[in-house]
mmCIF file of C-alpha atoms in Angstrom:
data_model
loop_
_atom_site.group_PDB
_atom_site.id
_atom_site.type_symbol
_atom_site.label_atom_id
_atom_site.label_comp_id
_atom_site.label_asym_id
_atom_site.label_seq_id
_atom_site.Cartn_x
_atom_site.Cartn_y
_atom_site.Cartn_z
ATOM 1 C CA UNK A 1 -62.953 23.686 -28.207
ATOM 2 C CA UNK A 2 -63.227 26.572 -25.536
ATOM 3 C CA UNK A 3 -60.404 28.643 -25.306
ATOM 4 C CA UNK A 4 -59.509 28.081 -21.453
ATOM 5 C CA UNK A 5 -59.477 24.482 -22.706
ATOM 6 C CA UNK A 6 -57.143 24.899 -25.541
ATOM 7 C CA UNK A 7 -54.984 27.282 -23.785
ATOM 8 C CA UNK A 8 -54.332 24.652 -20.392
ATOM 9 C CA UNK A 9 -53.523 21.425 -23.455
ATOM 10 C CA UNK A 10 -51.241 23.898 -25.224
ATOM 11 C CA UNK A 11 -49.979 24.551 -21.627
ATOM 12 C CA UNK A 12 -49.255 20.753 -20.843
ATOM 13 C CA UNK A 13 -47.529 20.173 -24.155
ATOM 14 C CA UNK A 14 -45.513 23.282 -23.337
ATOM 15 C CA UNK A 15 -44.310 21.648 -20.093
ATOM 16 C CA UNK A 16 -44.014 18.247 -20.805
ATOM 17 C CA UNK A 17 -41.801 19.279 -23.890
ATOM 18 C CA UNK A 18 -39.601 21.964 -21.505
ATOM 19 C CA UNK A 19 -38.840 19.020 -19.016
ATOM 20 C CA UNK A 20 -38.174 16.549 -21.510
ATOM 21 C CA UNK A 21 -35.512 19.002 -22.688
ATOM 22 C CA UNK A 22 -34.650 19.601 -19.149
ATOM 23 C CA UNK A 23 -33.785 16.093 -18.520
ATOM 24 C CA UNK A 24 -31.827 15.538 -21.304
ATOM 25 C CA UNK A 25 -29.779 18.346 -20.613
ATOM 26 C CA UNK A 26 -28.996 17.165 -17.101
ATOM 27 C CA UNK A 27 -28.214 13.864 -18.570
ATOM 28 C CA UNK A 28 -25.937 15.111 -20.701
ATOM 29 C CA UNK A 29 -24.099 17.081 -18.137
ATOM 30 C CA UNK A 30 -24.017 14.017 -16.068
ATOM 31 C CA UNK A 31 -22.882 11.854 -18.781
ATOM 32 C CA UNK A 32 -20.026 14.618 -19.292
ATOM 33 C CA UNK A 33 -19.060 14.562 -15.674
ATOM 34 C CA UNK A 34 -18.709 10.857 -15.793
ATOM 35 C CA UNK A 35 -16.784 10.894 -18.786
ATOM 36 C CA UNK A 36 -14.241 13.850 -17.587
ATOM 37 C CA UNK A 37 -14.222 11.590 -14.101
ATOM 38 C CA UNK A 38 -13.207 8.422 -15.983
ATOM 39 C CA UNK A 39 -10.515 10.245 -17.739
ATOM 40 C CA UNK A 40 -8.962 12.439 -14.606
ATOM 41 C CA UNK A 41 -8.643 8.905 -12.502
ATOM 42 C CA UNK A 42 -5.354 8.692 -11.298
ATOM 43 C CA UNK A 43 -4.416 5.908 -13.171
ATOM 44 C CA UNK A 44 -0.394 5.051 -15.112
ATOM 45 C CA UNK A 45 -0.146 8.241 -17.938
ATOM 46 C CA UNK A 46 -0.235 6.365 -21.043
ATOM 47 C CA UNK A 47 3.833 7.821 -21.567
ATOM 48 C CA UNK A 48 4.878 6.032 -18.177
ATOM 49 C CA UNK A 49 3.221 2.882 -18.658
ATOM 50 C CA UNK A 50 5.048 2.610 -22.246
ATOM 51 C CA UNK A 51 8.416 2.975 -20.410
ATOM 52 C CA UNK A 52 7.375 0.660 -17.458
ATOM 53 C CA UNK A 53 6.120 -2.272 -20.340
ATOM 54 C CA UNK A 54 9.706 -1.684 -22.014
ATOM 55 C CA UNK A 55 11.591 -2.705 -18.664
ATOM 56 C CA UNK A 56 8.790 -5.507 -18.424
ATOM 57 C CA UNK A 57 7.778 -8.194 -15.818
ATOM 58 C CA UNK A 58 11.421 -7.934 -13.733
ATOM 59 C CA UNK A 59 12.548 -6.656 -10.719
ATOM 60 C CA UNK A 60 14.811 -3.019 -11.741
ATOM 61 C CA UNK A 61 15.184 -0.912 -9.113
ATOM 62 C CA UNK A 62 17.930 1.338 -11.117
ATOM 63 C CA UNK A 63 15.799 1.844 -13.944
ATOM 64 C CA UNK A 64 12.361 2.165 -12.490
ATOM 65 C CA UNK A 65 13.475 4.636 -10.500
ATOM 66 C CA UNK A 66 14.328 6.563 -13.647
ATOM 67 C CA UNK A 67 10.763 7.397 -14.848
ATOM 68 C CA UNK A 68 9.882 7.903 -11.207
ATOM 69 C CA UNK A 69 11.824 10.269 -9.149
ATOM 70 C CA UNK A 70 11.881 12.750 -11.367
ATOM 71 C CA UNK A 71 7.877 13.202 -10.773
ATOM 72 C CA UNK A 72 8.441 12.713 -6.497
ATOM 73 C CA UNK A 73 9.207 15.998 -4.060
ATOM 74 C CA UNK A 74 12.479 16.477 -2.618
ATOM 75 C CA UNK A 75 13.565 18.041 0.450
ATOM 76 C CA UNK A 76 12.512 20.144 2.517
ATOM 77 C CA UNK A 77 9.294 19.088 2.501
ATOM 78 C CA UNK A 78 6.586 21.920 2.827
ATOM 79 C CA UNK A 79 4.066 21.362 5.844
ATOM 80 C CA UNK A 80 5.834 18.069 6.850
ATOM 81 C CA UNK A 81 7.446 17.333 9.930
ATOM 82 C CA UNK A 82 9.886 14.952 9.633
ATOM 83 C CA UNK A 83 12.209 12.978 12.626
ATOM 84 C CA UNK A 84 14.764 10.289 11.054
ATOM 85 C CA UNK A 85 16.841 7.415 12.871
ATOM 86 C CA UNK A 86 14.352 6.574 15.864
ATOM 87 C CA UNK A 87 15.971 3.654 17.690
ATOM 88 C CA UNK A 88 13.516 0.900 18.458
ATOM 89 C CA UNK A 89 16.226 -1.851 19.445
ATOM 90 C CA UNK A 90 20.382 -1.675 19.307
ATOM 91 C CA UNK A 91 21.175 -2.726 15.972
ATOM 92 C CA UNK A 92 22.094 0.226 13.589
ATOM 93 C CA UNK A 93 19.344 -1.116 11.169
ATOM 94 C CA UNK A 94 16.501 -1.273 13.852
ATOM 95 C CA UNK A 95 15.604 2.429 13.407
ATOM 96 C CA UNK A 96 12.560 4.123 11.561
ATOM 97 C CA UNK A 97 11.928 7.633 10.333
ATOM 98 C CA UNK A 98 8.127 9.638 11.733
ATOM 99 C CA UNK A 99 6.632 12.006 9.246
ATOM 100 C CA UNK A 100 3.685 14.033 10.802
ATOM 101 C CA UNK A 101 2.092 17.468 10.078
ATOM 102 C CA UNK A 102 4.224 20.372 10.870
ATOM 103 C CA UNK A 103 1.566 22.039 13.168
ATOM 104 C CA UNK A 104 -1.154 20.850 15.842
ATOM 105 C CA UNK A 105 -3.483 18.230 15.210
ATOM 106 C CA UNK A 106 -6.703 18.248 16.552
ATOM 107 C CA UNK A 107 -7.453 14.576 17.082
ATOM 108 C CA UNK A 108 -5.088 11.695 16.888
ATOM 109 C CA UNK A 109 -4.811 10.187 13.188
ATOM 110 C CA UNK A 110 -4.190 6.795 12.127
ATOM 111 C CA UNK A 111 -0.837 5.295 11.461
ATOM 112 C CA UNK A 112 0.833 3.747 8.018
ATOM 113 C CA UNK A 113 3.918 1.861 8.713
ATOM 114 C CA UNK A 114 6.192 0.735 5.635
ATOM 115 C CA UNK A 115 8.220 -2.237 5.796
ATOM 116 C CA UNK A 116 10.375 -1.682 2.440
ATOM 117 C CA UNK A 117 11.731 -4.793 -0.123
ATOM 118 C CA UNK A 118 14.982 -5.612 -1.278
ATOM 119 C CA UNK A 119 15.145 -9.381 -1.362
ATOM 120 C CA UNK A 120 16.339 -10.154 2.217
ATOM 121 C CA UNK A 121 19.780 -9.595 1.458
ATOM 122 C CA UNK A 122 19.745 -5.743 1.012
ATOM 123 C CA UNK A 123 17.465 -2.369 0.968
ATOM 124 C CA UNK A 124 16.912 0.607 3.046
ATOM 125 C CA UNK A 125 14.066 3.027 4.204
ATOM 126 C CA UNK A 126 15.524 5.819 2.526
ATOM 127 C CA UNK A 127 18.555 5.847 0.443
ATOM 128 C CA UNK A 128 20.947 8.917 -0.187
ATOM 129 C CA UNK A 129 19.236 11.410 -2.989
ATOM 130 C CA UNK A 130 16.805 9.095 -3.371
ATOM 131 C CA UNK A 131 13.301 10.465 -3.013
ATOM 132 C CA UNK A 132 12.094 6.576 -2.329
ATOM 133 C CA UNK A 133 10.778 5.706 0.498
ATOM 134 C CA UNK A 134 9.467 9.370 1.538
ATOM 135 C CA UNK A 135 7.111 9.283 -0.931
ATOM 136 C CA UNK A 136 5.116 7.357 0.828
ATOM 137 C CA UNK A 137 5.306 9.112 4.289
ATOM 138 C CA UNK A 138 4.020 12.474 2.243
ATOM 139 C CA UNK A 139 1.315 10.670 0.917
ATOM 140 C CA UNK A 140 0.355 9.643 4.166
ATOM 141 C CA UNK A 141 0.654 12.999 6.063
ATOM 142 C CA UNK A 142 -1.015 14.759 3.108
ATOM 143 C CA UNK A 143 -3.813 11.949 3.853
ATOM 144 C CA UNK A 144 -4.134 12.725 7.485
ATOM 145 C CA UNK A 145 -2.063 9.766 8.183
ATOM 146 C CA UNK A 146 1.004 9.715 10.357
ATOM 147 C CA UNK A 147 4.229 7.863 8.222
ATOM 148 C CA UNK A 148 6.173 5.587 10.223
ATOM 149 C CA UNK A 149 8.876 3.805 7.834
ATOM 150 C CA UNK A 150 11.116 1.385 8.668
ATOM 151 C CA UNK A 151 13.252 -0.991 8.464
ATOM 152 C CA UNK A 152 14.906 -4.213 9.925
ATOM 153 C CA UNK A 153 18.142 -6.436 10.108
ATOM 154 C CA UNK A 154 19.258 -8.514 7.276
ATOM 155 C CA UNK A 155 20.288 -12.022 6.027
ATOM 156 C CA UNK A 156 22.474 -13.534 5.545
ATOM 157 C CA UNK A 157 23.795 -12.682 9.125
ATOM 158 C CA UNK A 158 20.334 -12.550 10.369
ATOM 159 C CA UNK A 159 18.450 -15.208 9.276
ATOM 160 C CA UNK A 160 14.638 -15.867 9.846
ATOM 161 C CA UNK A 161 12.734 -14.824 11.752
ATOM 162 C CA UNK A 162 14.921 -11.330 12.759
ATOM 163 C CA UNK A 163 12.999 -9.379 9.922
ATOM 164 C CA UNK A 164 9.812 -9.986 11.627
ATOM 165 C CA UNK A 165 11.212 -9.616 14.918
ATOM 166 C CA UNK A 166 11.796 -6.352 13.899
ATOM 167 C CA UNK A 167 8.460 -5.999 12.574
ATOM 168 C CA UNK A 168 7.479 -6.591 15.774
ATOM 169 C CA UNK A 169 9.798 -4.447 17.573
ATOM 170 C CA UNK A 170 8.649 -1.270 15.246
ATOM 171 C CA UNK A 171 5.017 -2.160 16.153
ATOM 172 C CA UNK A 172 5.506 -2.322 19.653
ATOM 173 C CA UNK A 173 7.653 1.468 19.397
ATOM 174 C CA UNK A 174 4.957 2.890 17.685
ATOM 175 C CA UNK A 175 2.244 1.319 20.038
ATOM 176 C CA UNK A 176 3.778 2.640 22.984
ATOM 177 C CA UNK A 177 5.130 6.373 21.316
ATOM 178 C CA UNK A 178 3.212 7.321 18.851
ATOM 179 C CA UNK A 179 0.085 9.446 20.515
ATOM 180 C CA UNK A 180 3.017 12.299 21.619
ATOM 181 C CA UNK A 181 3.129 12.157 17.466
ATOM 182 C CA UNK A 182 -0.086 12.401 17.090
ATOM 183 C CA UNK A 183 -1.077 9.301 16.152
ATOM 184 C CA UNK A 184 -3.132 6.733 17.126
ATOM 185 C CA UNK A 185 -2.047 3.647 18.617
ATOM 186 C CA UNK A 186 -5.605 1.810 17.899
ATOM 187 C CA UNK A 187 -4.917 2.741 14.173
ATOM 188 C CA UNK A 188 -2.007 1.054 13.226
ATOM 189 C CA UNK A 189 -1.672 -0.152 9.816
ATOM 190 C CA UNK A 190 0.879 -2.379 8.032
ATOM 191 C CA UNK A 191 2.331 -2.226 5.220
ATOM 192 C CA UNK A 192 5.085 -4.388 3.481
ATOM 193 C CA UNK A 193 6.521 -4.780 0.006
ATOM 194 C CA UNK A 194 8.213 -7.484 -1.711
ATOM 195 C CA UNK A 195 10.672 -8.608 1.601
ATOM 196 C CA UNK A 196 9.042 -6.340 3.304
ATOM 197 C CA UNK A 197 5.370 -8.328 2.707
ATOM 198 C CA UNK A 198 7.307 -11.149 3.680
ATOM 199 C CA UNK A 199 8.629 -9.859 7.206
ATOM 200 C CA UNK A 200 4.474 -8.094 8.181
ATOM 201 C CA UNK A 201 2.899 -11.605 6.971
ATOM 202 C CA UNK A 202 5.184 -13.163 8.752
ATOM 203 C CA UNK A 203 4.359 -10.931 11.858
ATOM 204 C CA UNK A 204 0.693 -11.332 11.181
ATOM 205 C CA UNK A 205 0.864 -14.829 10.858
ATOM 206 C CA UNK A 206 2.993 -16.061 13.875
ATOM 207 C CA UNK A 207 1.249 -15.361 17.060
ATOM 208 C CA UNK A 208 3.854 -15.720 18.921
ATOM 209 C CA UNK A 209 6.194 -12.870 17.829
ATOM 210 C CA UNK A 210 3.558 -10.178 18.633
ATOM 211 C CA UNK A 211 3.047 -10.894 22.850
ATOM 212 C CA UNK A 212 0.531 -11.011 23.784
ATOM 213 C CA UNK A 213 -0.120 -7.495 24.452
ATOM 214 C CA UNK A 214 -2.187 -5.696 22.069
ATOM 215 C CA UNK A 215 -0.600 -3.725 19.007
ATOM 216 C CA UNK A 216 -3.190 -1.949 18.307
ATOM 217 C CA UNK A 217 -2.641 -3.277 14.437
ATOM 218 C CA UNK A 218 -5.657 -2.244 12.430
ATOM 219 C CA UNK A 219 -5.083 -3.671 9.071
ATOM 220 C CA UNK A 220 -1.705 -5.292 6.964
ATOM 221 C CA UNK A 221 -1.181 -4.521 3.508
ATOM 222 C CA UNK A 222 1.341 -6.958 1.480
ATOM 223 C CA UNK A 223 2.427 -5.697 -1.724
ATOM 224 C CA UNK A 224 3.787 -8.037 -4.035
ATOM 225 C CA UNK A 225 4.999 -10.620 -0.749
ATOM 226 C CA UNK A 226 5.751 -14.342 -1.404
ATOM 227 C CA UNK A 227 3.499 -16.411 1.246
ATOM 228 C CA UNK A 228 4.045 -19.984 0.533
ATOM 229 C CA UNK A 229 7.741 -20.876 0.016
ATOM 230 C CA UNK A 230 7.290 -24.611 -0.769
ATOM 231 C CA UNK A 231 6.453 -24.076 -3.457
ATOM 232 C CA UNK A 232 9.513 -22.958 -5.746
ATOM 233 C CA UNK A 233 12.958 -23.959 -5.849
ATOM 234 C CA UNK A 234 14.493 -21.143 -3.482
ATOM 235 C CA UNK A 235 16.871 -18.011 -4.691
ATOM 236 C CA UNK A 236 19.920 -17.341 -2.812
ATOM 237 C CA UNK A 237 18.166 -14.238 -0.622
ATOM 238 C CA UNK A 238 15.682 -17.382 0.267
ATOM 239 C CA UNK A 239 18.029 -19.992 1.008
ATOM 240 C CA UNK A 240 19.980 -16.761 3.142
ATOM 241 C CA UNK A 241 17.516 -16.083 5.599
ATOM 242 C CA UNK A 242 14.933 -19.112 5.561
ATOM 243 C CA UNK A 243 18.312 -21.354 5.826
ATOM 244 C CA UNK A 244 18.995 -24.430 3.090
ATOM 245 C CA UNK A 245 17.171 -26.936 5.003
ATOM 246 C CA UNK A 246 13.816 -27.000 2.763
ATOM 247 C CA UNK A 247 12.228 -29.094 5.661
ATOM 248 C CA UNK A 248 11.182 -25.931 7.711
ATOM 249 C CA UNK A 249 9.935 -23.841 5.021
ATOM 250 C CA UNK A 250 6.518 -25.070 5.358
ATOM 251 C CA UNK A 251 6.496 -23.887 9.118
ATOM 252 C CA UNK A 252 8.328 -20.987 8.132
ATOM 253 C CA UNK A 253 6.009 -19.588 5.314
ATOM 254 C CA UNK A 254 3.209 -17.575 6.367
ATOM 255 C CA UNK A 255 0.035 -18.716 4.628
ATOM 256 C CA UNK A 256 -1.767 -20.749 6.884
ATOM 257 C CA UNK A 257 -0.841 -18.467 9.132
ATOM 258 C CA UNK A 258 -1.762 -15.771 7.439
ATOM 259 C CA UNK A 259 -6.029 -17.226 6.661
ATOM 260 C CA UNK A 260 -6.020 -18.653 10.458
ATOM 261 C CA UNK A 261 -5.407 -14.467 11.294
ATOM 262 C CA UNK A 262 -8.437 -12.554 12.289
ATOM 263 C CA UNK A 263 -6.908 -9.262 11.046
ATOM 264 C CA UNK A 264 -8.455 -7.338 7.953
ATOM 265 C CA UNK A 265 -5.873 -7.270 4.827
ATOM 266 C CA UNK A 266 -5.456 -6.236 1.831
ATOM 267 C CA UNK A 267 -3.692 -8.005 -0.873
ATOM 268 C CA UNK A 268 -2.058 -6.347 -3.718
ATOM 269 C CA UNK A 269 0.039 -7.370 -6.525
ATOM 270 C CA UNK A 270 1.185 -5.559 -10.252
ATOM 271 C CA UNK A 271 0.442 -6.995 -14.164
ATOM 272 C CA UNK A 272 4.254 -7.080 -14.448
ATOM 273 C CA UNK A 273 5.284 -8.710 -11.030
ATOM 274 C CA UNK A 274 7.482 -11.815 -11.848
ATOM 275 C CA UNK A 275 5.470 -15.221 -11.837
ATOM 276 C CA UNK A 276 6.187 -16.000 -8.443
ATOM 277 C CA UNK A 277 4.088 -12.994 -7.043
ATOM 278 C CA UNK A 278 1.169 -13.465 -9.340
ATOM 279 C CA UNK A 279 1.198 -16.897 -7.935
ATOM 280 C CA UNK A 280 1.525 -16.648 -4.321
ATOM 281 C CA UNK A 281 -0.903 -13.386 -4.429
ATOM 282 C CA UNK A 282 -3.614 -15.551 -6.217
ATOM 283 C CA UNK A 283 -3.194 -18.325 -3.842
ATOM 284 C CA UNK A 284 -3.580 -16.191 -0.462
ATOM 285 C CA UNK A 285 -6.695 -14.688 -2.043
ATOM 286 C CA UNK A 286 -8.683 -18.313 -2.712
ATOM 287 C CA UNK A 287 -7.577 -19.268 0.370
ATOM 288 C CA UNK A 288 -8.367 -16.790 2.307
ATOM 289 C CA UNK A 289 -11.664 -16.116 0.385
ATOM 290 C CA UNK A 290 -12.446 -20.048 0.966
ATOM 291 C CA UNK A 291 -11.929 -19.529 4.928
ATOM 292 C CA UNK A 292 -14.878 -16.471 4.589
ATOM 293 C CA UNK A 293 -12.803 -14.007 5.360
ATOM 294 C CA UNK A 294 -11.700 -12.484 1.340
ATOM 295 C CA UNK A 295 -9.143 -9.683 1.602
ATOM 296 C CA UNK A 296 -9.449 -6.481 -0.053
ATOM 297 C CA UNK A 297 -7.702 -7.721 -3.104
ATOM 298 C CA UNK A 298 -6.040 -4.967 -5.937
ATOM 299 C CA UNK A 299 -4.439 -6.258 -9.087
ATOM 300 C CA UNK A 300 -2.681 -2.657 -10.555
ATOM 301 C CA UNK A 301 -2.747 -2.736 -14.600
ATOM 302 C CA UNK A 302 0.621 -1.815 -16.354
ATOM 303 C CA UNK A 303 2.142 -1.454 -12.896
ATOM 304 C CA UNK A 304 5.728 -3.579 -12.478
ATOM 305 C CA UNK A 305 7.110 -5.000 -9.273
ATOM 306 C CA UNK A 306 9.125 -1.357 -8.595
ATOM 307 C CA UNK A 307 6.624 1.163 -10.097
ATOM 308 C CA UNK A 308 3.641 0.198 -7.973
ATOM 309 C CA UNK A 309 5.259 1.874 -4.579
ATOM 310 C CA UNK A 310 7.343 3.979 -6.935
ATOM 311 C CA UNK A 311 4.725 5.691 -8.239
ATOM 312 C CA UNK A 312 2.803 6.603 -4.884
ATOM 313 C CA UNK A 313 2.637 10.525 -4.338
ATOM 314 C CA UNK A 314 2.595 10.848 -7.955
ATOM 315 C CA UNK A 315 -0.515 11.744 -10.289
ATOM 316 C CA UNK A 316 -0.740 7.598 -10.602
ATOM 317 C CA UNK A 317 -2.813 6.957 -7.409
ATOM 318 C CA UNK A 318 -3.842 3.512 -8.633
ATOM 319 C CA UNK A 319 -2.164 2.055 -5.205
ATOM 320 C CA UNK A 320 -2.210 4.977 -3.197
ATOM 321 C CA UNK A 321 -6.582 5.222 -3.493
ATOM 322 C CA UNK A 322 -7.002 1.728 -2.081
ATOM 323 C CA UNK A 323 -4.679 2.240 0.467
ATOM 324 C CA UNK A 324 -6.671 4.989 2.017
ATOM 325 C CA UNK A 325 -9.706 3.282 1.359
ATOM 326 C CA UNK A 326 -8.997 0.522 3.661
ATOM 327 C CA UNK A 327 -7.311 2.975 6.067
ATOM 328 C CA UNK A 328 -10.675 4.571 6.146
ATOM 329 C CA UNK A 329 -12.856 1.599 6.098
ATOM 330 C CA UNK A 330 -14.362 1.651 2.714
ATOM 331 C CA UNK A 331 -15.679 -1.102 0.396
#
C-alpha cells in the first residue's frame, strides 16, 4: 500500500477513535449534570419528611410549624418592602398586608394573592412571631411577584358567603390599587388554602359575587380546598358557616361552578392531606378534565396538609416551582 494511502486510513482511524472518545466524554458529563440536577431539586430533605410522616395525614398547625419556622426569615426583611393592615372594607378582619421590592421597578409585575386556612372558624394572615404567612409574600417578591395576603371575616358570626365576599372585596382593592405598587392589575393570581381554597373557589365559581367588572384575575390556585360538600357528613366549622340546613349545600359548594369557569387553575393537594382533600381534589380534576379544560394538577409527595405552604421560601420548592410556573405560563 502507498504510503499517502496508509498514512490518510491511519488518519481516519485516528479520528473516528478521538470522537468516539469525545462523545463519550460529553455523555458522561451530561449524564453527571443530570444526576447532580436530580439530586439538587428542591424537593422535602429526607430529615423533614421523616418528622412530617411522624405527625402523619392530620391537620397540626402547632407542630408543623415546629420543623418549619425555624428554616423561614424573620424580620426585617432585606430588599422587601412591606405595608401591613390595608383596609379594603370596615370590618377589622377585611385588611391585607402588600409586600413589593424595596426599590423601583421597571415594568409592572404580576400579582399573588393568599387567601390563608383555618377551618372557617379561625386563622389569620400573619400571626404574632410567627414567620407564616410572610413566607409566602418573600417568595413572591424574590420571584418578581408582588405579595398581596389576606384575609376575611369569619363564621360562625359570618356565615356563607362573607369569606368570598371578601375574596371579592380584596380582588376588587387590588384591581383598582395595585399599579401605584407596582403591580399589575391584568396579572392577578389567586391563591387559597384549605378555607382559604374554599372562599377563591367559591369566588371563582359564583359569577355573581365578582360584578361584572373585570378583575383582572389571571389564574386561581386551591391548595388542599374542599369543593363538593354533599358529599360528607359536615364538621362543626361546616355546619358554622354553610348553616345546618344540608339542603343548600349543593348550591353552596363550588364544583360545578368551579368546571362551568373559564379561568385557568391549578389544583394542588399533599400525600398526607386527610381523606376528604384527596377526595374532593381528585374529583375537581376528572371533572374538570372531562369538561376539556384539565387544570394544572400537583400532587406534593411526603408533604402534609400544613407543611405544603409551610415549607414555601424554604430549600423544599416542591409547591413554590409550580406556582411560578403557572404564574409564568409554563407547561
Amino acid at each position: 500500500m502507498p504510503t499517502r494511502c496508509l498514512t490518510r486510513c491511519l488518519m481516519r482511524r485516528l479520528v473516528r477513535r478521538l470522537t468516539t472518545r469525545c462523545a463519550q466524554a460529553v455523555g458522561a458529563v451530561l449524564a453527571a449534570t443530570v444526576v447532580w440536577a436530580a439530586a439538587q431539586a428542591g424537593g422535602m430533605p429526607v430529615e423533614i419528611a421523616a418528622r412530617v410522616a411522624a405527625i402523619g395525614p392530620v391537620i397540626d398547625p402547632p407542630q408543623t410549624a415546629t420543623i418549619y419556622a425555624p428554616l423561614q426569615q424573620t424580620e426585617p426583611y432585606r430588599r422587601v418592602k412591606v405595608t401591613r393592615d390595608i383596609k379594603f372594607g370596615a370590618d377589622e378582619r377585611q385588611a391585607l398586608d402588600l409586600f413589593v421590592p424595596d426599590g423601583p421597578t421597571a415594568a409592572l409585575r404580576p400579582v399573588l394573592m393568599f387567601v390563608h386556612g383555618g377551618g372557617f372558624l379561625r386563622g389569620q394572615r400573619r400571626a404574632p412571631d410567627s414567620p407564616f404567612y410572610d413566607n409566602i409574600m418573600l417568595f413572591a417578591v424574590h420571584n418578581g411577584i408582588v405579595g398581596v395576603n389576606t384575609t376575611y371575616r369569619l363564621a360562625p358570626q359570618h356565615p356563607w358567603p362573607a369569606g368570598a365576599e371578601d375574596v371579592a372585596s380584596a380582588v376588587r382593592w387590588v384591581g383598582e390599587n395595585i399599579a401605584a405598587y407596582g403591580g399589575d392589575p391584568k396579572r392577578v393570581f389567586l391563591m387559597g388554602h384549605s378555607a382559604g381554597a374554599v372562599h377563591v373557589a367559591t369566588y371563582v365559581a359564583h359569577p355573581g359575587l365578582r360584578g361584572e367588572k373585570d378583575t383582572g384575575l389571571a389564574g386561581a390556585i386551591l391548595v388542599s380546598g374542599l369543593y363538593d360538600f354533599t358529599a360528607r357528613e359536615p364538621g362543626d366549622g361546616e355546619k358554622a358557616y354553610f348553616g345546618v340546613d344540608t339542603s343548600k349545600y349543593a348550591e353552596r359548594s363550588s364544583l360545578s361552578g368551579l368546571v362551568a369557569a373559564q379561568l385557568p387553575l391549578m389544583t394542588v393537594h399533599a400525600e398526607l392531606d386527610p381523606p376528604p382533600f384527596q377526595e374532593d381534589a381528585k374529583q375537581l380534576n376528572e371533572e374538570l378534565c372531562r369538561a376539556g379544560r384539565c387544570p394544572r394538577a400537583v400532587r406534593l409527595a411526603k408533604h402534609s396538609h400544613m407543611s405544603e405552604t409551610y415549607a414555601i421560601n424554604t430549600d423544599d420548592t416542591s409547591l413554590s416551582d409550580e406556582i411560578l410556573a403557572f404564574v409564568r405560563g409554563e407547561k
